[in-house]
PDB file of N, CA and C in Angstrom:
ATOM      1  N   UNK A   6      -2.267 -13.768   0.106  1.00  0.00           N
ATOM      2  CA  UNK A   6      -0.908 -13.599  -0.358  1.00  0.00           C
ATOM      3  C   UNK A   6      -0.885 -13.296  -1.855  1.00  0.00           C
ATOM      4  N   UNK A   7      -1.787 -13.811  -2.710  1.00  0.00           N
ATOM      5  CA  UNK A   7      -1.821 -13.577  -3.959  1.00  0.00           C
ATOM      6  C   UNK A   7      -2.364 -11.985  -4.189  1.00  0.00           C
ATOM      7  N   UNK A   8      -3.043 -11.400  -3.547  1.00  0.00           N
ATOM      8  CA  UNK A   8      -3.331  -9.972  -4.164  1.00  0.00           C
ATOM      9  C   UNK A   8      -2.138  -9.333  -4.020  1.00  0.00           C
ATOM     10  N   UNK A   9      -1.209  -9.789  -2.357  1.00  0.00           N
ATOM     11  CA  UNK A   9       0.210  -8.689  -2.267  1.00  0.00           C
ATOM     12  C   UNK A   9       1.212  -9.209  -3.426  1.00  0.00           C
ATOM     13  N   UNK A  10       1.284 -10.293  -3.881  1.00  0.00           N
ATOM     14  CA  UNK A  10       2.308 -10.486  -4.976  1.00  0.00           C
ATOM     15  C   UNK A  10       1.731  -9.783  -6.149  1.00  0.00           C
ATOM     16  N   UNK A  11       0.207  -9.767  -6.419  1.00  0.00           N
ATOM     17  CA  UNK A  11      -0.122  -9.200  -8.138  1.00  0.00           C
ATOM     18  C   UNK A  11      -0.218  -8.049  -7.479  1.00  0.00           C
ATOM     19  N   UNK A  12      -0.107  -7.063  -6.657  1.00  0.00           N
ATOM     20  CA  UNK A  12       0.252  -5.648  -6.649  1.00  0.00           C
ATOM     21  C   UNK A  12       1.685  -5.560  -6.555  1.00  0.00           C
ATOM     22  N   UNK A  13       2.364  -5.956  -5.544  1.00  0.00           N
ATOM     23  CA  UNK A  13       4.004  -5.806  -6.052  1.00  0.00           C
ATOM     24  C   UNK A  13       4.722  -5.837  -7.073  1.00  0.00           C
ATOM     25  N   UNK A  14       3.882  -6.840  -8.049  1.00  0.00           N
ATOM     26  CA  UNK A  14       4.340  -6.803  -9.519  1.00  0.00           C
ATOM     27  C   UNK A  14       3.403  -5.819 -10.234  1.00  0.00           C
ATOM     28  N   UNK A  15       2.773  -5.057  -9.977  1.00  0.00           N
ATOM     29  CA  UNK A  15       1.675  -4.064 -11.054  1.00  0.00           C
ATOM     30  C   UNK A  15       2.882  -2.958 -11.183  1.00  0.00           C
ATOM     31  N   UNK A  16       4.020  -2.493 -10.733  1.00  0.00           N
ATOM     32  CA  UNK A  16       4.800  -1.553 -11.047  1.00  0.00           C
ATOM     33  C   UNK A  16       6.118  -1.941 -11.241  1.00  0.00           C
ATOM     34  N   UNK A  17       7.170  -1.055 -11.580  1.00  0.00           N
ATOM     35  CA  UNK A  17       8.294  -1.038 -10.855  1.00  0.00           C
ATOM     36  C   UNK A  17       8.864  -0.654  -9.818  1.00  0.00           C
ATOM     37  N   UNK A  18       8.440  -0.237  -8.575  1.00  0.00           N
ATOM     38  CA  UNK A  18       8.481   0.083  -7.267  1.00  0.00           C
ATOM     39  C   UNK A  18       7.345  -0.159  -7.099  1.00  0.00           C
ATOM     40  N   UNK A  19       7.072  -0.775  -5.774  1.00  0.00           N
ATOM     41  CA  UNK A  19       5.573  -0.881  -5.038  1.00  0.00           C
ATOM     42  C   UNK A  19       6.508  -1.000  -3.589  1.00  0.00           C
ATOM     43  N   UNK A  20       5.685  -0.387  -2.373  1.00  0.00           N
ATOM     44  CA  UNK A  20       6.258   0.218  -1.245  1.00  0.00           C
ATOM     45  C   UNK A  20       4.866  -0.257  -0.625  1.00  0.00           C
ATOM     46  N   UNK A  21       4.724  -1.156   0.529  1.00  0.00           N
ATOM     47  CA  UNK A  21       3.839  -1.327   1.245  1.00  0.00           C
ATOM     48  C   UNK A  21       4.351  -0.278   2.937  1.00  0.00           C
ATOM     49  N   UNK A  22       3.088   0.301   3.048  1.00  0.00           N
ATOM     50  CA  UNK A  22       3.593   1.266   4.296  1.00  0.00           C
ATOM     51  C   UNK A  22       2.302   1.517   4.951  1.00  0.00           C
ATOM     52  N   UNK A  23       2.935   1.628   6.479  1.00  0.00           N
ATOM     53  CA  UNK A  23       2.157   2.603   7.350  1.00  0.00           C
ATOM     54  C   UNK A  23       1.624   4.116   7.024  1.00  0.00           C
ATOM     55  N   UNK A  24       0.737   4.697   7.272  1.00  0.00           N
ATOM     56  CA  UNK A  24       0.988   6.462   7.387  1.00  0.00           C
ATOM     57  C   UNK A  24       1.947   6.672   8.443  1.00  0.00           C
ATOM     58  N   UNK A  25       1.472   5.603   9.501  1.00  0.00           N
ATOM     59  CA  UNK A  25       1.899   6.565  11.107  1.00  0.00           C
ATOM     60  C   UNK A  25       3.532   6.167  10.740  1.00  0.00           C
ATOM     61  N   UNK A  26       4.340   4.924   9.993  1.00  0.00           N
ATOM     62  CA  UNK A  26       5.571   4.553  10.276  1.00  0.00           C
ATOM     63  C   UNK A  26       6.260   5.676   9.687  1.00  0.00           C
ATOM     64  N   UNK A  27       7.469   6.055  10.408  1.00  0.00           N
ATOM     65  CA  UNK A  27       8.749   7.103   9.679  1.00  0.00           C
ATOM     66  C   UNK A  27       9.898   6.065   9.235  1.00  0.00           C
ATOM     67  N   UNK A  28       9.901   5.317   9.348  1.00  0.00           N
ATOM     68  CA  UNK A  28      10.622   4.660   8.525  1.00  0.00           C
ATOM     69  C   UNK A  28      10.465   4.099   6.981  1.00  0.00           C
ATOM     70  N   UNK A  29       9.099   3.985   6.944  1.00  0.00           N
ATOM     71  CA  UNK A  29       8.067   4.056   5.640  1.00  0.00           C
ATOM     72  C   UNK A  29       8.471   5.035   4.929  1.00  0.00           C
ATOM     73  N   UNK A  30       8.696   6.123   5.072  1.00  0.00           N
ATOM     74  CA  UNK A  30       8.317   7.226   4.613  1.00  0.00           C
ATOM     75  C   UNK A  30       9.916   7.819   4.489  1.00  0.00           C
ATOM     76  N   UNK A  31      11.072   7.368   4.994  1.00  0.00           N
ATOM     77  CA  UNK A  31      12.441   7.410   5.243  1.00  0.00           C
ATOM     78  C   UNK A  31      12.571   6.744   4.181  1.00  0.00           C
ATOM     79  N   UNK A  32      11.882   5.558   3.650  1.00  0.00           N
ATOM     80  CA  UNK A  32      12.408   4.496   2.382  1.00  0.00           C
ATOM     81  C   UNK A  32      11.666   4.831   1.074  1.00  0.00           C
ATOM     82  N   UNK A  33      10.773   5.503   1.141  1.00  0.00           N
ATOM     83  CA  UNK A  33       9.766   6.354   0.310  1.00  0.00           C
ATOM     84  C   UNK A  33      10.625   7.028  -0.360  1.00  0.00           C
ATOM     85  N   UNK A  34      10.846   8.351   0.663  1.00  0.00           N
ATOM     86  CA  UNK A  34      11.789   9.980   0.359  1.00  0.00           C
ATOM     87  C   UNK A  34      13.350   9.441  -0.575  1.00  0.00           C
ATOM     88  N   UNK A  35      13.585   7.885  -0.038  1.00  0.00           N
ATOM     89  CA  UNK A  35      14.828   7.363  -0.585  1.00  0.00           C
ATOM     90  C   UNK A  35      15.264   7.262  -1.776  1.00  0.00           C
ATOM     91  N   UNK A  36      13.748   6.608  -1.905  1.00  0.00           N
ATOM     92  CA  UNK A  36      13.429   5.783  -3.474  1.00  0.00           C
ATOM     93  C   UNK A  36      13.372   7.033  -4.529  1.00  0.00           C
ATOM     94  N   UNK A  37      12.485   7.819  -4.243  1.00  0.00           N
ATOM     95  CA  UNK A  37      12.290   9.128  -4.723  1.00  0.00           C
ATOM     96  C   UNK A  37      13.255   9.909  -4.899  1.00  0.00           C
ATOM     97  N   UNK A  38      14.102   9.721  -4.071  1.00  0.00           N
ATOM     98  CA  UNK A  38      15.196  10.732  -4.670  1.00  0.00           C
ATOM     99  C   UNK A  38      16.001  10.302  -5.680  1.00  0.00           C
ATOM    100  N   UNK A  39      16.331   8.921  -6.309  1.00  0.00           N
ATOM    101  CA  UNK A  39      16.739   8.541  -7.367  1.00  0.00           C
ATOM    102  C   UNK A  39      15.759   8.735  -8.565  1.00  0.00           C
ATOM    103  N   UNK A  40      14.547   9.571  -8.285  1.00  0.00           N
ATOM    104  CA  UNK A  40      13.714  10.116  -9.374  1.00  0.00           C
ATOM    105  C   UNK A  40      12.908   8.883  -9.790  1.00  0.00           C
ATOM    106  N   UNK A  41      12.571   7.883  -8.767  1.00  0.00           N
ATOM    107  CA  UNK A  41      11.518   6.549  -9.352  1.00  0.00           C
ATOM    108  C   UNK A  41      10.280   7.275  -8.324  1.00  0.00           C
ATOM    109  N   UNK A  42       9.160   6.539  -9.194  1.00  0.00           N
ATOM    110  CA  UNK A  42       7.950   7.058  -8.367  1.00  0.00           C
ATOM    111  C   UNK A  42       6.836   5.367  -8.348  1.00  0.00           C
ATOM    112  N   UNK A  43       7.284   5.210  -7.040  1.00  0.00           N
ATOM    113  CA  UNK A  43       6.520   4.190  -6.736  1.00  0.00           C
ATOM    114  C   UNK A  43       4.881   4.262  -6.315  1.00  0.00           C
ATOM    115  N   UNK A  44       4.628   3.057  -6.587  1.00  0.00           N
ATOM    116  CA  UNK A  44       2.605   2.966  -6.121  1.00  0.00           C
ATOM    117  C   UNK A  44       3.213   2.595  -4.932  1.00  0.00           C
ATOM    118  N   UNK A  45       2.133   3.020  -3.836  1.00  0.00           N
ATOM    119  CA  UNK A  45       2.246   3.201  -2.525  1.00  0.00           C
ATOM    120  C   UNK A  45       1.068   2.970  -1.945  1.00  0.00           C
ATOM    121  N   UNK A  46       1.205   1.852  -1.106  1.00  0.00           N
ATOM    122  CA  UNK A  46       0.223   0.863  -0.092  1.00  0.00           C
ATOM    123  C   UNK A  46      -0.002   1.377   0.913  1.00  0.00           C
ATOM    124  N   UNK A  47      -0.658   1.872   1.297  1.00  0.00           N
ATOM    125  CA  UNK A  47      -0.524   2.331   3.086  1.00  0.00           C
ATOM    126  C   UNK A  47      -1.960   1.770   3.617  1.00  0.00           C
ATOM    127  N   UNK A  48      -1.030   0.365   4.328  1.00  0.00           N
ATOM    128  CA  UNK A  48      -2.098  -0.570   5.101  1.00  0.00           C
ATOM    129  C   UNK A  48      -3.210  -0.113   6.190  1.00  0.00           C
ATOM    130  N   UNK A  49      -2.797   0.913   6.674  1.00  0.00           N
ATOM    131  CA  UNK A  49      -3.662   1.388   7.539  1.00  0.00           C
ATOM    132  C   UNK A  49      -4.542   2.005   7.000  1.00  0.00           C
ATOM    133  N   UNK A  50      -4.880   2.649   5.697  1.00  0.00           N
ATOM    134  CA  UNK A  50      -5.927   2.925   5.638  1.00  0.00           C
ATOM    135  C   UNK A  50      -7.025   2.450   4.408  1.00  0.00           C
ATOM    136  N   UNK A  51      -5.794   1.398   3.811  1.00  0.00           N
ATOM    137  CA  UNK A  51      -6.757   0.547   2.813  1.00  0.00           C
ATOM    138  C   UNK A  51      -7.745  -0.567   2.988  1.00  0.00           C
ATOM    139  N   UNK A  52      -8.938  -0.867   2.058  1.00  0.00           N
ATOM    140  CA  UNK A  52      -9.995  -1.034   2.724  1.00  0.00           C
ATOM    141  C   UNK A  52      -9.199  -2.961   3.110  1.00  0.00           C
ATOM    142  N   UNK A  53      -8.523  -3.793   2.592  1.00  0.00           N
ATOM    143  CA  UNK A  53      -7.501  -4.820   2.594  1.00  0.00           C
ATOM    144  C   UNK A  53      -6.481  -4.402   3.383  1.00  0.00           C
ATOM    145  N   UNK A  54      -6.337  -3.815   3.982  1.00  0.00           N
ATOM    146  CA  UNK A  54      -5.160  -3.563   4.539  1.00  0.00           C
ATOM    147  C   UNK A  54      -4.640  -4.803   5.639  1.00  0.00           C
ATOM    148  N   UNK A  55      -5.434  -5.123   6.395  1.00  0.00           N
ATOM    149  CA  UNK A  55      -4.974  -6.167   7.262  1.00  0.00           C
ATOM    150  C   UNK A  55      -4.558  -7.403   6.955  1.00  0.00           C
ATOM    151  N   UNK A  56      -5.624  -7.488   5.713  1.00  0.00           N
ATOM    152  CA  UNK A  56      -5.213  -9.020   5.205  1.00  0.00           C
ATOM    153  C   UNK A  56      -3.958  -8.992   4.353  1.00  0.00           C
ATOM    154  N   UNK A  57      -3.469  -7.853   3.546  1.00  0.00           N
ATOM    155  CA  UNK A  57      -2.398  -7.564   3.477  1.00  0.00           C
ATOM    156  C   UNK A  57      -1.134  -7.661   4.378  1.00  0.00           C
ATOM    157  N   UNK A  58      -1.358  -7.064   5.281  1.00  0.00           N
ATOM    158  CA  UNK A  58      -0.418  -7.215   6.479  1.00  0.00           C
ATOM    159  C   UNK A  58      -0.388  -8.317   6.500  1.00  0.00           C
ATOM    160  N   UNK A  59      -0.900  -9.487   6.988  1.00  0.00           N
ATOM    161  CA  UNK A  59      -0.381 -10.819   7.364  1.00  0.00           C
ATOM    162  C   UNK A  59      -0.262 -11.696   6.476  1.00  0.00           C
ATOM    163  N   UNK A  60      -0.849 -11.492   4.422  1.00  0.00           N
ATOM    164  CA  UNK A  60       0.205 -12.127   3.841  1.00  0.00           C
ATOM    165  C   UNK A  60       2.045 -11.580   3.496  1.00  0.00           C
ATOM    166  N   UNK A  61       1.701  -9.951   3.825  1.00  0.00           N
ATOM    167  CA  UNK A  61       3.481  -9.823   3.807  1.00  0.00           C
ATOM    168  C   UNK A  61       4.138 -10.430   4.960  1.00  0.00           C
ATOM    169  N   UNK A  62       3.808 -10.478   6.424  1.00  0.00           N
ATOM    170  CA  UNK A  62       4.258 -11.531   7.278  1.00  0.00           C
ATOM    171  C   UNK A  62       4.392 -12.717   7.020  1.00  0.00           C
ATOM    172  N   UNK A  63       3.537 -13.302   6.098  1.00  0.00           N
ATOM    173  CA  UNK A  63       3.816 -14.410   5.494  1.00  0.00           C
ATOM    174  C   UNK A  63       4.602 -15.006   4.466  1.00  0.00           C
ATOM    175  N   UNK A  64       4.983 -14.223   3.905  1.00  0.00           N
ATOM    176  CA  UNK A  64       6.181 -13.680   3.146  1.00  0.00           C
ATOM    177  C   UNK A  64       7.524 -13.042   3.566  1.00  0.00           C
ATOM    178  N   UNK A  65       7.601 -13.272   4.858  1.00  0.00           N
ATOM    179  CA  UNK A  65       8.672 -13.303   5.964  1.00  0.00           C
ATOM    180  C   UNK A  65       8.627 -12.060   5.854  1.00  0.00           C
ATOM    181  N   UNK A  66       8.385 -10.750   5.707  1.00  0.00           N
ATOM    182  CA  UNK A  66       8.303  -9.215   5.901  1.00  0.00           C
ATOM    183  C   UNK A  66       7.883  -9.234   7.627  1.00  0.00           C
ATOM    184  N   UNK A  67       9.188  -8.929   8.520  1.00  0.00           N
ATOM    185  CA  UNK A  67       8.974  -8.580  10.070  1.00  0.00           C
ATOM    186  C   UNK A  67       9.834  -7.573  10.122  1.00  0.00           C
ATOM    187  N   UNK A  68       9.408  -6.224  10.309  1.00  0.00           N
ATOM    188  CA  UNK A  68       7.868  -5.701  10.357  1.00  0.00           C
ATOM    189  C   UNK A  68       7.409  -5.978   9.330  1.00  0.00           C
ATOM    190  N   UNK A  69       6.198  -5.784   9.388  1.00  0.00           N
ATOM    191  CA  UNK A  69       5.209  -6.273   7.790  1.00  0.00           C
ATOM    192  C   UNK A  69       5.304  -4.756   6.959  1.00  0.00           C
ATOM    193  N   UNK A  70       6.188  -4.016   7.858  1.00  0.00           N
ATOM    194  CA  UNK A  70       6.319  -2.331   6.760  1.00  0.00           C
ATOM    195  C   UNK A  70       7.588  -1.849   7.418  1.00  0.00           C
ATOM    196  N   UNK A  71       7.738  -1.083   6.725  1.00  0.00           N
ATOM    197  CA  UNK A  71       7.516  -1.188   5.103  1.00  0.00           C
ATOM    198  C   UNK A  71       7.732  -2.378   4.038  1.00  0.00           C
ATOM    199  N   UNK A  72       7.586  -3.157   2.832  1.00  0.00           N
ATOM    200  CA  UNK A  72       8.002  -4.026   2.376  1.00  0.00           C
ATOM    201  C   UNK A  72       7.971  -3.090   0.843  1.00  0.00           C
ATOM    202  N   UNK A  73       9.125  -3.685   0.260  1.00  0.00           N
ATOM    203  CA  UNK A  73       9.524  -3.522  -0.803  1.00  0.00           C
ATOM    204  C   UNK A  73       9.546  -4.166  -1.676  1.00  0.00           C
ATOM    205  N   UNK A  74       8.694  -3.995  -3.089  1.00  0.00           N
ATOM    206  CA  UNK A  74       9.019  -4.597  -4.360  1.00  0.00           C
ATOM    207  C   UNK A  74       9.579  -4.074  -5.036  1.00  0.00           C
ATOM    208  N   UNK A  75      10.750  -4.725  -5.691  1.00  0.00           N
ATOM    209  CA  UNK A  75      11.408  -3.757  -6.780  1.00  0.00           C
ATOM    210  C   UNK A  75      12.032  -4.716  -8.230  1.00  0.00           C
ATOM    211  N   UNK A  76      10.999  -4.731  -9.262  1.00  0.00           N
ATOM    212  CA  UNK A  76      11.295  -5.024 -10.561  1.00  0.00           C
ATOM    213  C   UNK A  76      10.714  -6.596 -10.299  1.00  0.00           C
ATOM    214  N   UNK A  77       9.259  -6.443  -9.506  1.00  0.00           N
ATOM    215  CA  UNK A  77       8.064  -7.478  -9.579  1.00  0.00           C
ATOM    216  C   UNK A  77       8.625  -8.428  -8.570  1.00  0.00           C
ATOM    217  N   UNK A  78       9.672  -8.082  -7.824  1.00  0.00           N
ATOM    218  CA  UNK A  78      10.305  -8.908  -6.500  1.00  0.00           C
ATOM    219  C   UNK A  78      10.198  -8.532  -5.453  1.00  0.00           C
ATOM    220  N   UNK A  79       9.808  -9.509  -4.361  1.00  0.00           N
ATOM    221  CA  UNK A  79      10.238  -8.891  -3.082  1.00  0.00           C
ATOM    222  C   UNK A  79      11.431  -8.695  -2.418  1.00  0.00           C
ATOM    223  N   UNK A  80      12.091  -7.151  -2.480  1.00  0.00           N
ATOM    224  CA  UNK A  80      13.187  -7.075  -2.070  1.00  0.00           C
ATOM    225  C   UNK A  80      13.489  -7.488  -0.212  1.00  0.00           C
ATOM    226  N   UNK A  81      12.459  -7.072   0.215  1.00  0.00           N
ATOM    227  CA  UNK A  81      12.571  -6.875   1.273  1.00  0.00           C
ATOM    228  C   UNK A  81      11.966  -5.649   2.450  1.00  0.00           C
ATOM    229  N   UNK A  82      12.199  -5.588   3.673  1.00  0.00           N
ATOM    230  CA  UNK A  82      12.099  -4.201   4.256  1.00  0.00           C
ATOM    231  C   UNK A  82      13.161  -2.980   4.189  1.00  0.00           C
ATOM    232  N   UNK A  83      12.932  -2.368   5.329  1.00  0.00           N
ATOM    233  CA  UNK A  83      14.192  -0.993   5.602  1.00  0.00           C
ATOM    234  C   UNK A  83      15.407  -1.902   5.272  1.00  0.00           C
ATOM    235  N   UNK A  84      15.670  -2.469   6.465  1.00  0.00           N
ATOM    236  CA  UNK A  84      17.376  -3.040   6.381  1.00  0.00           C
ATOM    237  C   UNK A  84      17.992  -3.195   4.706  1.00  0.00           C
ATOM    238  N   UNK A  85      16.850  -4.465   4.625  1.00  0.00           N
ATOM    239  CA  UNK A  85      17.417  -4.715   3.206  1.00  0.00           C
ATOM    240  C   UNK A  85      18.091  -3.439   1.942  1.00  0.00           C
ATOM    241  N   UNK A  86      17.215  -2.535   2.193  1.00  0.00           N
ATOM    242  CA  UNK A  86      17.112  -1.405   1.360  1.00  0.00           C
ATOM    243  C   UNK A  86      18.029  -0.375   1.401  1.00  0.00           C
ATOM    244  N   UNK A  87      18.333  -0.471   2.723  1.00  0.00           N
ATOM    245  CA  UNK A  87      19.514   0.232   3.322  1.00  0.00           C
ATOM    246  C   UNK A  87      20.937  -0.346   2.799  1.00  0.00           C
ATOM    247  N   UNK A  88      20.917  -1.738   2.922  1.00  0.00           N
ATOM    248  CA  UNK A  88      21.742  -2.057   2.965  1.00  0.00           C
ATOM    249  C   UNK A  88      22.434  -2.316   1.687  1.00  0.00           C
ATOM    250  N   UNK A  89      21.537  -1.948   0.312  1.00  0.00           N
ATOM    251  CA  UNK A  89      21.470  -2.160  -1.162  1.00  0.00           C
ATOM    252  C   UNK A  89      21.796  -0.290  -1.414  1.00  0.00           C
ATOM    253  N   UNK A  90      21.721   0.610  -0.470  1.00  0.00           N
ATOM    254  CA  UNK A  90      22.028   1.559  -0.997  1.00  0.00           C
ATOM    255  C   UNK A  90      23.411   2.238  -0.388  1.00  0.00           C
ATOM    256  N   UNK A  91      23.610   1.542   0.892  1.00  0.00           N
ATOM    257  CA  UNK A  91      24.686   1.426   1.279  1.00  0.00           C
ATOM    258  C   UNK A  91      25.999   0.811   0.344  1.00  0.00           C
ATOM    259  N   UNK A  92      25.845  -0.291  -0.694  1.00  0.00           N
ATOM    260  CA  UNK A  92      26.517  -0.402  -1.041  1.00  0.00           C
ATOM    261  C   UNK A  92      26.754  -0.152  -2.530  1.00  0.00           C
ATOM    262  N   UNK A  93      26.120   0.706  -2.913  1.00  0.00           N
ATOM    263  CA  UNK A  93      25.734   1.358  -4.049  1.00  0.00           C
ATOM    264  C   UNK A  93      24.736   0.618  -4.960  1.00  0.00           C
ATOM    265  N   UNK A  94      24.302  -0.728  -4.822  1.00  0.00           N
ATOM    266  CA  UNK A  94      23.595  -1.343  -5.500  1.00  0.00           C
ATOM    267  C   UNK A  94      21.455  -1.016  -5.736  1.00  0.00           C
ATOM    268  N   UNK A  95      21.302  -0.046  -4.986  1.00  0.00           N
ATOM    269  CA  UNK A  95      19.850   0.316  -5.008  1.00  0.00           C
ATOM    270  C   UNK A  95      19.532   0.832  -6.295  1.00  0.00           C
ATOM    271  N   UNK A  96      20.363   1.803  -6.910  1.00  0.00           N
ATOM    272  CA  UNK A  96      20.283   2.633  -8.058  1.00  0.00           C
ATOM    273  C   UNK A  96      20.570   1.484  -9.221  1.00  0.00           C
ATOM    274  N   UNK A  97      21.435   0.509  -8.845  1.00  0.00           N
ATOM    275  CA  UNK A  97      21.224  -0.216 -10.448  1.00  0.00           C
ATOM    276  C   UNK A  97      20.042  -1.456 -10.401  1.00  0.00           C
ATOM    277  N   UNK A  98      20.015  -1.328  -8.955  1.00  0.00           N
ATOM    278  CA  UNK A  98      18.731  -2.833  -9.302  1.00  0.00           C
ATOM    279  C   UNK A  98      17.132  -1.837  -9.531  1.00  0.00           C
ATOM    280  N   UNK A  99      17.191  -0.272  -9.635  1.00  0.00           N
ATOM    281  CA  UNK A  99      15.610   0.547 -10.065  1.00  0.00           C
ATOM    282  C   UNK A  99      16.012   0.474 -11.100  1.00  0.00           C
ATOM    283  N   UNK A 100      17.673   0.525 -12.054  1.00  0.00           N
ATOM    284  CA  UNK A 100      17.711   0.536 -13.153  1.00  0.00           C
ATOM    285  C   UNK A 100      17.423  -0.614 -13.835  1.00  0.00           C
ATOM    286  N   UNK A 101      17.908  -1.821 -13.471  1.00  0.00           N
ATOM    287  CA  UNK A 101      17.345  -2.897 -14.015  1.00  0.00           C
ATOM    288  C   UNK A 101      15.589  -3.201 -14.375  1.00  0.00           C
ATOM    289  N   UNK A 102      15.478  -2.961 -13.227  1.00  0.00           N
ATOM    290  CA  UNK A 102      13.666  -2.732 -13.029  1.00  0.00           C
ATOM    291  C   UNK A 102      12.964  -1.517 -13.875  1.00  0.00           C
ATOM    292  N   UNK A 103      13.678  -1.017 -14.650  1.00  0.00           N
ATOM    293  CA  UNK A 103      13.335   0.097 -15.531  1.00  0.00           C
ATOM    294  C   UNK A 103      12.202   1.559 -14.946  1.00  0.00           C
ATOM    295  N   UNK A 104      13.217   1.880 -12.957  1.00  0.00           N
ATOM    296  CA  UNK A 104      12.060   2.563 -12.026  1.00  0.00           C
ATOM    297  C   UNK A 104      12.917   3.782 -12.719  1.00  0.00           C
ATOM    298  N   UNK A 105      13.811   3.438 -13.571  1.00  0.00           N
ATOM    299  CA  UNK A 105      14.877   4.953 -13.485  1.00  0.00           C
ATOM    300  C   UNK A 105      15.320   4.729 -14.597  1.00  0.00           C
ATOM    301  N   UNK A 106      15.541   5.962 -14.971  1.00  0.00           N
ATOM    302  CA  UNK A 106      16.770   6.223 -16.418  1.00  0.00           C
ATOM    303  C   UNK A 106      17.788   6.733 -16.279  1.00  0.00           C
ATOM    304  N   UNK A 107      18.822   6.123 -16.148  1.00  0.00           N
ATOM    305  CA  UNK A 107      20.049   7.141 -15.695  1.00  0.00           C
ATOM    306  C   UNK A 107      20.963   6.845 -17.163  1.00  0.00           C
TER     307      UNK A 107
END
């Protein structure tokens, strides 16, 4: 659990993901389009990847992907993320986190 927290905090976006998930990659294209460029985990093919996976499960992340850090926190998965841009709040919490300059 301690390597997934000191990588979630090594940026201001960190995105733990599948290759194969499209929803990964749906919250990726997301993030990105507010012009932040996150470090990007993709468990399946890192040489940690598994043990990764089951400390973000342990860290209540179900699914364990995508999981989201944003400004050295765990925000959460999709829903969460969705649901922060749904209500306009995604763009000021990358701004807080200094992922964006607007």
């Amino acid at each position: 659990m301690d390597m997934v927290m000191k990588l979630g905090s090594s940026s201001a976006v960190v995105i733990f993901t599948k290759s194969s998930c499209c929803i990964s990659h749906s919250i990726e294209t997301l993030i990105r389009s507010f012009g932040a460029n996150p470090i990007v985990y993709e468990l399946d093919t890192h040489p940690n990847g598994k043990q990764m996976e089951k400390a973000l499960m342990e860290l209540g992340c179900e699914p364990s992907v995508p999981a989201i850090f944003i400004g050295k926190e765990l925000v959460g998965g999709a829903n969460e993320i969705m649901s922060l841009n749904v209500r306009g709040k995604l763009k000021q919490l990358l701004i807080r986190a200094n992922a964006i300059w607007v």
